[in-house]
């Protein structure tokens, strides 16, 4: 088992013929991901990377049965792409685009709220289920198959964590990059919940950073769930100054409750195995899994 | 992107929000002219001279003063312009004041008492919607109000599909204890304020105080406005308001070459790909006994040119005693990055005088280590994250 994406996912790429879309779609196909086509308005009817190009997502759903999308559309048009995918009935919408205006995301997240779909991102590395589907921009070879789920706000830090886990002789069920923006579709809690409920996942790594309440919400949910599956946590940004945005638009300390220290405290209080050093994530996973 | 008070007020006024009027002056002579003009336009007798810097608590630092005649306008403006204003929100060195806002006096006596409120518009990250936060306790530090009297802070969340509804504006005016003319004025004020927030693509409005004047007008006496950086591409008129003098010069330079850099006070510089890994690297530096001198995300393409630019930016900070490069190569191959580091190092001649630790992990990491180790340069290499931390400890001791 796995969550969100697997070998049967029928994946389309929005922003298919652009340079980013092309590059990463090629990598995804090379990995063995089931990419069934792509969307670039105005280029419908063409073929790109041996896959059909459609003008609209609706058409892609009709003609090739797409149920999952990955969005590389530029920031100014990305929120529209999310709403188009949701409206066409796509179930999993993974948005890589960084730099979408907040006002656009307020609109898009409100629009899709009561629809039967799940948004992952934006400003995220995507989702990978090793050996089945890479729907993202991560280096596939780092993620070996196994029983550890990963949830993270960051790209390279996810690769780092996966690499550490693999070096301990373990592997990954699914790694979910949830993104570093102030408004994201799938929260830390929702991603952790998906993995805890996945029968194959035996341990979850939860990587957060300063800003917002997502990690605290996830920690509270975890304790209430009564789950016996161990969760290993790390929060980046202990040394970040208050009031400054650290790269990710959402990574900013706003008050006393969204610092790294405060988050780690609440995570520990709710039974999460928190490491202070980012170099010890893999070791801790090995330790808690026995 | 943060704006000055006068710029924030300009934006508010352009959407019909009533503001305390004022004119910007760069020296005491201009201040006197501004005061005269303001008196002619508004009838104000007294003037408030307000330092224009990007920092809160200006009044506490002596950056906001009342002038009762033109001679005082000249004196006070002369004193404030050029001073290093120290407030609870600036560093100990303070911020240099380049300009003042000469504003009308709006606390004039009249039929009713004046009253100050607090109002801000911001994103509720938990719900993904904007909200108006307001309080009867205006003119004070809102964090203190939240601490001591949290029941006096109200919030009103706005459905993006409908925008602010009339009943919500009325509720706000009622909760602020208003009636009659002031009530109607407040509903207009709130509606215009929310419209301004949405249509300017702002990420934060803080109006403290919102004033009810003695003749029942509602106006913004101060304005703290931040525009969403991601939306500046479609708000060019606001992008032009950026005042680079208010920003850290090294950060300005870094942005110009497309590097995401935040200046910090420590002794170990770092160069990392990815924001999360960059923060984690800063944390690791601290655990190794150092203090991070910066946050720097070099992004996906860490080639020689980019590495060289990053080196130059980091080395502008004289407190840097060592540099840690931490790259997790995924699609970017580590051997390419290693070659980039070696080339950049060579190009820079003897500009680099501090030890460099390079940790490359991911695609072709071992090959990358070989390139570094065989380069003949005084560069320490590492593959594991912990090794990098140990090397930092080693070079600092």
PDB file of N, CA, C and O in Angstrom, chain B residues 61-126:
ATOM      1  N   UNK B  61      10.694  56.129  20.831  1.00  0.00           N
ATOM      2  CA  UNK B  61      12.085  56.506  20.574  1.00  0.00           C
ATOM      3  C   UNK B  61      12.255  58.000  20.312  1.00  0.00           C
ATOM      4  O   UNK B  61      13.339  58.449  19.960  1.00  0.00           O
ATOM      5  N   UNK B  62      11.197  58.768  20.425  1.00  0.00           N
ATOM      6  CA  UNK B  62      11.293  60.209  20.188  1.00  0.00           C
ATOM      7  C   UNK B  62      11.159  60.585  18.718  1.00  0.00           C
ATOM      8  O   UNK B  62      11.592  61.669  18.306  1.00  0.00           O
ATOM      9  N   UNK B  63      10.547  59.711  17.941  1.00  0.00           N
ATOM     10  CA  UNK B  63      10.414  59.967  16.510  1.00  0.00           C
ATOM     11  C   UNK B  63       9.068  60.558  16.111  1.00  0.00           C
ATOM     12  O   UNK B  63       8.814  60.788  14.926  1.00  0.00           O
ATOM     13  N   UNK B  64       8.188  60.802  17.081  1.00  0.00           N
ATOM     14  CA  UNK B  64       6.890  61.434  16.793  1.00  0.00           C
ATOM     15  C   UNK B  64       6.680  62.554  17.798  1.00  0.00           C
ATOM     16  O   UNK B  64       6.671  62.319  19.012  1.00  0.00           O
ATOM     17  N   UNK B  65       6.555  63.799  17.298  1.00  0.00           N
ATOM     18  CA  UNK B  65       6.425  64.928  18.231  1.00  0.00           C
ATOM     19  C   UNK B  65       5.404  65.940  17.728  1.00  0.00           C
ATOM     20  O   UNK B  65       5.226  66.131  16.526  1.00  0.00           O
ATOM     21  N   UNK B  66       4.782  66.610  18.680  1.00  0.00           N
ATOM     22  CA  UNK B  66       3.782  67.634  18.357  1.00  0.00           C
ATOM     23  C   UNK B  66       4.459  69.005  18.281  1.00  0.00           C
ATOM     24  O   UNK B  66       5.234  69.381  19.157  1.00  0.00           O
ATOM     25  N   UNK B  67       4.146  69.749  17.211  1.00  0.00           N
ATOM     26  CA  UNK B  67       4.686  71.109  17.052  1.00  0.00           C
ATOM     27  C   UNK B  67       3.526  72.093  17.101  1.00  0.00           C
ATOM     28  O   UNK B  67       2.553  71.947  16.367  1.00  0.00           O
ATOM     29  N   UNK B  68       3.632  73.090  17.973  1.00  0.00           N
ATOM     30  CA  UNK B  68       2.500  74.007  18.163  1.00  0.00           C
ATOM     31  C   UNK B  68       2.609  75.269  17.326  1.00  0.00           C
ATOM     32  O   UNK B  68       1.676  76.079  17.279  1.00  0.00           O
ATOM     33  N   UNK B  69       3.753  75.474  16.687  1.00  0.00           N
ATOM     34  CA  UNK B  69       3.893  76.613  15.763  1.00  0.00           C
ATOM     35  C   UNK B  69       4.973  76.295  14.736  1.00  0.00           C
ATOM     36  O   UNK B  69       5.644  75.257  14.836  1.00  0.00           O
ATOM     37  N   UNK B  70       5.146  77.171  13.769  1.00  0.00           N
ATOM     38  CA  UNK B  70       6.073  76.889  12.664  1.00  0.00           C
ATOM     39  C   UNK B  70       7.527  76.802  13.138  1.00  0.00           C
ATOM     40  O   UNK B  70       8.326  76.053  12.567  1.00  0.00           O
ATOM     41  N   UNK B  71       7.844  77.576  14.175  1.00  0.00           N
ATOM     42  CA  UNK B  71       9.204  77.542  14.700  1.00  0.00           C
ATOM     43  C   UNK B  71       9.485  76.144  15.271  1.00  0.00           C
ATOM     44  O   UNK B  71      10.562  75.570  15.045  1.00  0.00           O
ATOM     45  N   UNK B  72       8.484  75.611  15.984  1.00  0.00           N
ATOM     46  CA  UNK B  72       8.648  74.258  16.530  1.00  0.00           C
ATOM     47  C   UNK B  72       8.700  73.210  15.414  1.00  0.00           C
ATOM     48  O   UNK B  72       9.423  72.230  15.517  1.00  0.00           O
ATOM     49  N   UNK B  73       7.921  73.431  14.353  1.00  0.00           N
ATOM     50  CA  UNK B  73       7.966  72.513  13.197  1.00  0.00           C
ATOM     51  C   UNK B  73       9.397  72.441  12.680  1.00  0.00           C
ATOM     52  O   UNK B  73       9.966  71.359  12.482  1.00  0.00           O
ATOM     53  N   UNK B  74       9.994  73.612  12.508  1.00  0.00           N
ATOM     54  CA  UNK B  74      11.354  73.698  11.961  1.00  0.00           C
ATOM     55  C   UNK B  74      12.353  72.990  12.885  1.00  0.00           C
ATOM     56  O   UNK B  74      13.171  72.184  12.431  1.00  0.00           O
ATOM     57  N   UNK B  75      12.250  73.309  14.168  1.00  0.00           N
ATOM     58  CA  UNK B  75      13.174  72.723  15.157  1.00  0.00           C
ATOM     59  C   UNK B  75      13.051  71.204  15.238  1.00  0.00           C
ATOM     60  O   UNK B  75      14.045  70.486  15.142  1.00  0.00           O
ATOM     61  N   UNK B  76      11.799  70.767  15.416  1.00  0.00           N
ATOM     62  CA  UNK B  76      11.579  69.328  15.605  1.00  0.00           C
ATOM     63  C   UNK B  76      11.963  68.538  14.349  1.00  0.00           C
ATOM     64  O   UNK B  76      12.664  67.530  14.421  1.00  0.00           O
ATOM     65  N   UNK B  77      11.536  69.035  13.188  1.00  0.00           N
ATOM     66  CA  UNK B  77      11.883  68.353  11.932  1.00  0.00           C
ATOM     67  C   UNK B  77      13.393  68.292  11.785  1.00  0.00           C
ATOM     68  O   UNK B  77      13.962  67.260  11.412  1.00  0.00           O
ATOM     69  N   UNK B  78      14.065  69.407  12.111  1.00  0.00           N
ATOM     70  CA  UNK B  78      15.529  69.469  12.012  1.00  0.00           C
ATOM     71  C   UNK B  78      16.184  68.430  12.917  1.00  0.00           C
ATOM     72  O   UNK B  78      17.192  67.814  12.554  1.00  0.00           O
ATOM     73  N   UNK B  79      15.601  68.236  14.104  1.00  0.00           N
ATOM     74  CA  UNK B  79      16.174  67.267  15.046  1.00  0.00           C
ATOM     75  C   UNK B  79      15.932  65.823  14.615  1.00  0.00           C
ATOM     76  O   UNK B  79      16.810  64.967  14.767  1.00  0.00           O
ATOM     77  N   UNK B  80      14.731  65.579  14.101  1.00  0.00           N
ATOM     78  CA  UNK B  80      14.394  64.185  13.770  1.00  0.00           C
ATOM     79  C   UNK B  80      15.085  63.720  12.493  1.00  0.00           C
ATOM     80  O   UNK B  80      15.627  62.611  12.433  1.00  0.00           O
ATOM     81  N   UNK B  81      15.096  64.573  11.475  1.00  0.00           N
ATOM     82  CA  UNK B  81      15.741  64.168  10.206  1.00  0.00           C
ATOM     83  C   UNK B  81      17.246  64.045  10.452  1.00  0.00           C
ATOM     84  O   UNK B  81      17.881  64.959  10.968  1.00  0.00           O
ATOM     85  N   UNK B  82      17.783  62.890  10.109  1.00  0.00           N
ATOM     86  CA  UNK B  82      19.212  62.656  10.297  1.00  0.00           C
ATOM     87  C   UNK B  82      19.543  61.911  11.574  1.00  0.00           C
ATOM     88  O   UNK B  82      20.640  61.398  11.733  1.00  0.00           O
ATOM     89  N   UNK B  83      18.564  61.839  12.504  1.00  0.00           N
ATOM     90  CA  UNK B  83      18.858  61.131  13.750  1.00  0.00           C
ATOM     91  C   UNK B  83      18.851  59.623  13.528  1.00  0.00           C
ATOM     92  O   UNK B  83      18.286  59.140  12.545  1.00  0.00           O
ATOM     93  N   UNK B  84      19.509  58.899  14.433  1.00  0.00           N
ATOM     94  CA  UNK B  84      19.399  57.437  14.432  1.00  0.00           C
ATOM     95  C   UNK B  84      18.319  57.085  15.425  1.00  0.00           C
ATOM     96  O   UNK B  84      18.535  57.148  16.627  1.00  0.00           O
ATOM     97  N   UNK B  85      17.174  56.748  14.916  1.00  0.00           N
ATOM     98  CA  UNK B  85      16.018  56.492  15.772  1.00  0.00           C
ATOM     99  C   UNK B  85      16.102  55.085  16.345  1.00  0.00           C
ATOM    100  O   UNK B  85      16.159  54.107  15.608  1.00  0.00           O
ATOM    101  N   UNK B  86      16.109  55.018  17.676  1.00  0.00           N
ATOM    102  CA  UNK B  86      16.152  53.717  18.351  1.00  0.00           C
ATOM    103  C   UNK B  86      14.775  53.437  18.942  1.00  0.00           C
ATOM    104  O   UNK B  86      14.272  54.229  19.738  1.00  0.00           O
ATOM    105  N   UNK B  87      14.151  52.369  18.519  1.00  0.00           N
ATOM    106  CA  UNK B  87      12.838  52.003  19.055  1.00  0.00           C
ATOM    107  C   UNK B  87      12.922  50.556  19.531  1.00  0.00           C
ATOM    108  O   UNK B  87      13.912  49.858  19.246  1.00  0.00           O
ATOM    109  N   UNK B  88      11.893  50.079  20.246  1.00  0.00           N
ATOM    110  CA  UNK B  88      11.925  48.680  20.694  1.00  0.00           C
ATOM    111  C   UNK B  88      12.044  47.694  19.524  1.00  0.00           C
ATOM    112  O   UNK B  88      12.378  46.530  19.722  1.00  0.00           O
ATOM    113  N   UNK B  89      11.774  48.144  18.302  1.00  0.00           N
ATOM    114  CA  UNK B  89      11.814  47.228  17.157  1.00  0.00           C
ATOM    115  C   UNK B  89      13.063  47.368  16.283  1.00  0.00           C
ATOM    116  O   UNK B  89      13.218  46.668  15.304  1.00  0.00           O
ATOM    117  N   UNK B  90      13.938  48.330  16.622  1.00  0.00           N
ATOM    118  CA  UNK B  90      15.169  48.468  15.823  1.00  0.00           C
ATOM    119  C   UNK B  90      16.311  47.797  16.562  1.00  0.00           C
ATOM    120  O   UNK B  90      16.167  47.388  17.712  1.00  0.00           O
ATOM    121  N   UNK B  91      17.475  47.720  15.904  1.00  0.00           N
ATOM    122  CA  UNK B  91      18.670  47.241  16.589  1.00  0.00           C
ATOM    123  C   UNK B  91      19.126  48.351  17.538  1.00  0.00           C
ATOM    124  O   UNK B  91      18.582  49.452  17.528  1.00  0.00           O
ATOM    125  N   UNK B  92      20.141  48.055  18.322  1.00  0.00           N
ATOM    126  CA  UNK B  92      20.641  49.039  19.294  1.00  0.00           C
ATOM    127  C   UNK B  92      21.188  50.273  18.583  1.00  0.00           C
ATOM    128  O   UNK B  92      21.200  51.375  19.129  1.00  0.00           O
ATOM    129  N   UNK B  93      21.647  50.090  17.338  1.00  0.00           N
ATOM    130  CA  UNK B  93      22.208  51.213  16.586  1.00  0.00           C
ATOM    131  C   UNK B  93      21.098  52.119  16.055  1.00  0.00           C
ATOM    132  O   UNK B  93      21.344  53.280  15.705  1.00  0.00           O
ATOM    133  N   UNK B  94      19.875  51.621  15.988  1.00  0.00           N
ATOM    134  CA  UNK B  94      18.765  52.434  15.505  1.00  0.00           C
ATOM    135  C   UNK B  94      18.698  52.509  13.993  1.00  0.00           C
ATOM    136  O   UNK B  94      19.470  51.839  13.293  1.00  0.00           O
ATOM    137  N   UNK B  95      17.784  53.320  13.506  1.00  0.00           N
ATOM    138  CA  UNK B  95      17.611  53.485  12.061  1.00  0.00           C
ATOM    139  C   UNK B  95      17.704  54.949  11.711  1.00  0.00           C
ATOM    140  O   UNK B  95      17.092  55.799  12.359  1.00  0.00           O
ATOM    141  N   UNK B  96      18.463  55.233  10.665  1.00  0.00           N
ATOM    142  CA  UNK B  96      18.643  56.619  10.242  1.00  0.00           C
ATOM    143  C   UNK B  96      17.337  57.142   9.635  1.00  0.00           C
ATOM    144  O   UNK B  96      16.720  56.494   8.808  1.00  0.00           O
ATOM    145  N   UNK B  97      16.950  58.351  10.057  1.00  0.00           N
ATOM    146  CA  UNK B  97      15.729  58.959   9.542  1.00  0.00           C
ATOM    147  C   UNK B  97      16.077  59.875   8.362  1.00  0.00           C
ATOM    148  O   UNK B  97      16.851  60.817   8.516  1.00  0.00           O
ATOM    149  N   UNK B  98      15.507  59.569   7.196  1.00  0.00           N
ATOM    150  CA  UNK B  98      15.778  60.375   5.997  1.00  0.00           C
ATOM    151  C   UNK B  98      14.665  61.363   5.717  1.00  0.00           C
ATOM    152  O   UNK B  98      14.845  62.312   4.963  1.00  0.00           O
ATOM    153  N   UNK B  99      13.486  61.110   6.273  1.00  0.00           N
ATOM    154  CA  UNK B  99      12.347  61.968   5.963  1.00  0.00           C
ATOM    155  C   UNK B  99      11.315  61.920   7.086  1.00  0.00           C
ATOM    156  O   UNK B  99      11.266  60.958   7.851  1.00  0.00           O
ATOM    157  N   UNK B 100      10.519  62.993   7.169  1.00  0.00           N
ATOM    158  CA  UNK B 100       9.441  63.014   8.163  1.00  0.00           C
ATOM    159  C   UNK B 100       8.118  63.251   7.451  1.00  0.00           C
ATOM    160  O   UNK B 100       8.084  63.773   6.331  1.00  0.00           O
ATOM    161  N   UNK B 101       7.048  62.837   8.129  1.00  0.00           N
ATOM    162  CA  UNK B 101       5.715  63.162   7.639  1.00  0.00           C
ATOM    163  C   UNK B 101       5.210  64.297   8.531  1.00  0.00           C
ATOM    164  O   UNK B 101       5.149  64.141   9.751  1.00  0.00           O
ATOM    165  N   UNK B 102       4.897  65.439   7.914  1.00  0.00           N
ATOM    166  CA  UNK B 102       4.294  66.540   8.659  1.00  0.00           C
ATOM    167  C   UNK B 102       2.788  66.331   8.531  1.00  0.00           C
ATOM    168  O   UNK B 102       2.247  66.383   7.427  1.00  0.00           O
ATOM    169  N   UNK B 103       2.132  66.045   9.676  1.00  0.00           N
ATOM    170  CA  UNK B 103       0.722  65.648   9.613  1.00  0.00           C
ATOM    171  C   UNK B 103      -0.155  66.633  10.374  1.00  0.00           C
ATOM    172  O   UNK B 103       0.302  67.335  11.283  1.00  0.00           O
ATOM    173  N   UNK B 104      -1.445  66.646   9.987  1.00  0.00           N
ATOM    174  CA  UNK B 104      -2.406  67.520  10.669  1.00  0.00           C
ATOM    175  C   UNK B 104      -2.657  66.996  12.086  1.00  0.00           C
ATOM    176  O   UNK B 104      -2.522  65.806  12.354  1.00  0.00           O
ATOM    177  N   UNK B 105      -3.041  67.907  12.971  1.00  0.00           N
ATOM    178  CA  UNK B 105      -3.419  67.518  14.328  1.00  0.00           C
ATOM    179  C   UNK B 105      -4.874  67.098  14.288  1.00  0.00           C
ATOM    180  O   UNK B 105      -5.747  67.897  13.929  1.00  0.00           O
ATOM    181  N   UNK B 106      -5.146  65.848  14.659  1.00  0.00           N
ATOM    182  CA  UNK B 106      -6.524  65.353  14.567  1.00  0.00           C
ATOM    183  C   UNK B 106      -7.158  65.127  15.949  1.00  0.00           C
ATOM    184  O   UNK B 106      -8.253  64.611  16.048  1.00  0.00           O
ATOM    185  N   UNK B 107      -6.444  65.538  16.976  1.00  0.00           N
ATOM    186  CA  UNK B 107      -6.961  65.360  18.344  1.00  0.00           C
ATOM    187  C   UNK B 107      -7.552  66.663  18.881  1.00  0.00           C
ATOM    188  O   UNK B 107      -7.515  66.932  20.063  1.00  0.00           O
ATOM    189  N   UNK B 108      -8.057  67.474  17.950  1.00  0.00           N
ATOM    190  CA  UNK B 108      -8.635  68.778  18.339  1.00  0.00           C
ATOM    191  C   UNK B 108      -9.881  68.567  19.212  1.00  0.00           C
ATOM    192  O   UNK B 108     -10.576  67.565  19.093  1.00  0.00           O
ATOM    193  N   UNK B 109     -10.173  69.537  20.126  1.00  0.00           N
ATOM    194  CA  UNK B 109     -11.356  69.411  20.979  1.00  0.00           C
ATOM    195  C   UNK B 109     -12.641  69.643  20.185  1.00  0.00           C
ATOM    196  O   UNK B 109     -12.608  70.278  19.120  1.00  0.00           O
ATOM    197  N   UNK B 110     -13.770  69.112  20.694  1.00  0.00           N
ATOM    198  CA  UNK B 110     -15.044  69.261  19.991  1.00  0.00           C
ATOM    199  C   UNK B 110     -16.192  68.753  20.822  1.00  0.00           C
ATOM    200  O   UNK B 110     -16.067  68.640  22.052  1.00  0.00           O
ATOM    201  N   UNK B 111     -17.296  68.404  20.137  1.00  0.00           N
ATOM    202  CA  UNK B 111     -18.520  68.042  20.842  1.00  0.00           C
ATOM    203  C   UNK B 111     -18.424  66.733  21.629  1.00  0.00           C
ATOM    204  O   UNK B 111     -19.103  66.548  22.627  1.00  0.00           O
ATOM    205  N   UNK B 112     -17.613  65.790  21.134  1.00  0.00           N
ATOM    206  CA  UNK B 112     -17.512  64.515  21.855  1.00  0.00           C
ATOM    207  C   UNK B 112     -16.043  64.214  22.145  1.00  0.00           C
ATOM    208  O   UNK B 112     -15.135  64.866  21.621  1.00  0.00           O
ATOM    209  N   UNK B 113     -15.837  63.208  22.979  1.00  0.00           N
ATOM    210  CA  UNK B 113     -14.474  62.779  23.303  1.00  0.00           C
ATOM    211  C   UNK B 113     -13.864  62.064  22.099  1.00  0.00           C
ATOM    212  O   UNK B 113     -14.567  61.359  21.386  1.00  0.00           O
ATOM    213  N   UNK B 114     -12.557  62.215  21.925  1.00  0.00           N
ATOM    214  CA  UNK B 114     -11.898  61.390  20.903  1.00  0.00           C
ATOM    215  C   UNK B 114     -11.742  59.973  21.479  1.00  0.00           C
ATOM    216  O   UNK B 114     -11.744  59.792  22.697  1.00  0.00           O
ATOM    217  N   UNK B 115     -11.627  58.981  20.570  1.00  0.00           N
ATOM    218  CA  UNK B 115     -11.507  57.608  21.021  1.00  0.00           C
ATOM    219  C   UNK B 115     -10.599  56.855  20.051  1.00  0.00           C
ATOM    220  O   UNK B 115     -10.722  57.008  18.840  1.00  0.00           O
ATOM    221  N   UNK B 116      -9.695  56.043  20.588  1.00  0.00           N
ATOM    222  CA  UNK B 116      -8.746  55.314  19.734  1.00  0.00           C
ATOM    223  C   UNK B 116      -9.048  53.823  19.706  1.00  0.00           C
ATOM    224  O   UNK B 116      -9.287  53.215  20.742  1.00  0.00           O
ATOM    225  N   UNK B 117      -8.995  53.247  18.513  1.00  0.00           N
ATOM    226  CA  UNK B 117      -9.219  51.819  18.330  1.00  0.00           C
ATOM    227  C   UNK B 117      -8.019  51.193  17.631  1.00  0.00           C
ATOM    228  O   UNK B 117      -7.166  51.895  17.102  1.00  0.00           O
ATOM    229  N   UNK B 118      -8.014  49.866  17.605  1.00  0.00           N
ATOM    230  CA  UNK B 118      -6.982  49.119  16.876  1.00  0.00           C
ATOM    231  C   UNK B 118      -7.655  48.312  15.774  1.00  0.00           C
ATOM    232  O   UNK B 118      -8.737  47.764  15.980  1.00  0.00           O
ATOM    233  N   UNK B 119      -7.033  48.263  14.601  1.00  0.00           N
ATOM    234  CA  UNK B 119      -7.598  47.433  13.537  1.00  0.00           C
ATOM    235  C   UNK B 119      -6.492  46.892  12.637  1.00  0.00           C
ATOM    236  O   UNK B 119      -5.589  47.641  12.242  1.00  0.00           O
ATOM    237  N   UNK B 120      -6.557  45.606  12.326  1.00  0.00           N
ATOM    238  CA  UNK B 120      -5.614  45.072  11.336  1.00  0.00           C
ATOM    239  C   UNK B 120      -6.353  44.122  10.398  1.00  0.00           C
ATOM    240  O   UNK B 120      -7.413  43.604  10.742  1.00  0.00           O
ATOM    241  N   UNK B 121      -5.804  43.959   9.217  1.00  0.00           N
ATOM    242  CA  UNK B 121      -6.344  42.992   8.263  1.00  0.00           C
ATOM    243  C   UNK B 121      -5.192  42.052   7.939  1.00  0.00           C
ATOM    244  O   UNK B 121      -4.079  42.519   7.653  1.00  0.00           O
ATOM    245  N   UNK B 122      -5.433  40.764   8.046  1.00  0.00           N
ATOM    246  CA  UNK B 122      -4.359  39.811   7.789  1.00  0.00           C
ATOM    247  C   UNK B 122      -4.927  38.435   7.447  1.00  0.00           C
ATOM    248  O   UNK B 122      -6.138  38.220   7.547  1.00  0.00           O
ATOM    249  N   UNK B 123      -4.022  37.541   7.040  1.00  0.00           N
ATOM    250  CA  UNK B 123      -4.428  36.189   6.672  1.00  0.00           C
ATOM    251  C   UNK B 123      -4.512  35.320   7.918  1.00  0.00           C
ATOM    252  O   UNK B 123      -3.607  35.328   8.742  1.00  0.00           O
ATOM    253  N   UNK B 124      -5.585  34.569   8.053  1.00  0.00           N
ATOM    254  CA  UNK B 124      -5.657  33.532   9.064  1.00  0.00           C
ATOM    255  C   UNK B 124      -5.118  32.257   8.404  1.00  0.00           C
ATOM    256  O   UNK B 124      -5.796  31.642   7.576  1.00  0.00           O
ATOM    257  N   UNK B 125      -3.896  31.892   8.748  1.00  0.00           N
ATOM    258  CA  UNK B 125      -3.261  30.751   8.079  1.00  0.00           C
ATOM    259  C   UNK B 125      -4.019  29.461   8.351  1.00  0.00           C
ATOM    260  O   UNK B 125      -4.004  28.558   7.526  1.00  0.00           O
ATOM    261  N   UNK B 126      -4.674  29.390   9.495  1.00  0.00           N
ATOM    262  CA  UNK B 126      -5.395  28.171   9.862  1.00  0.00           C
ATOM    263  C   UNK B 126      -6.576  27.889   8.942  1.00  0.00           C
ATOM    264  O   UNK B 126      -6.863  26.740   8.616  1.00  0.00           O
TER     265      UNK B 126
END
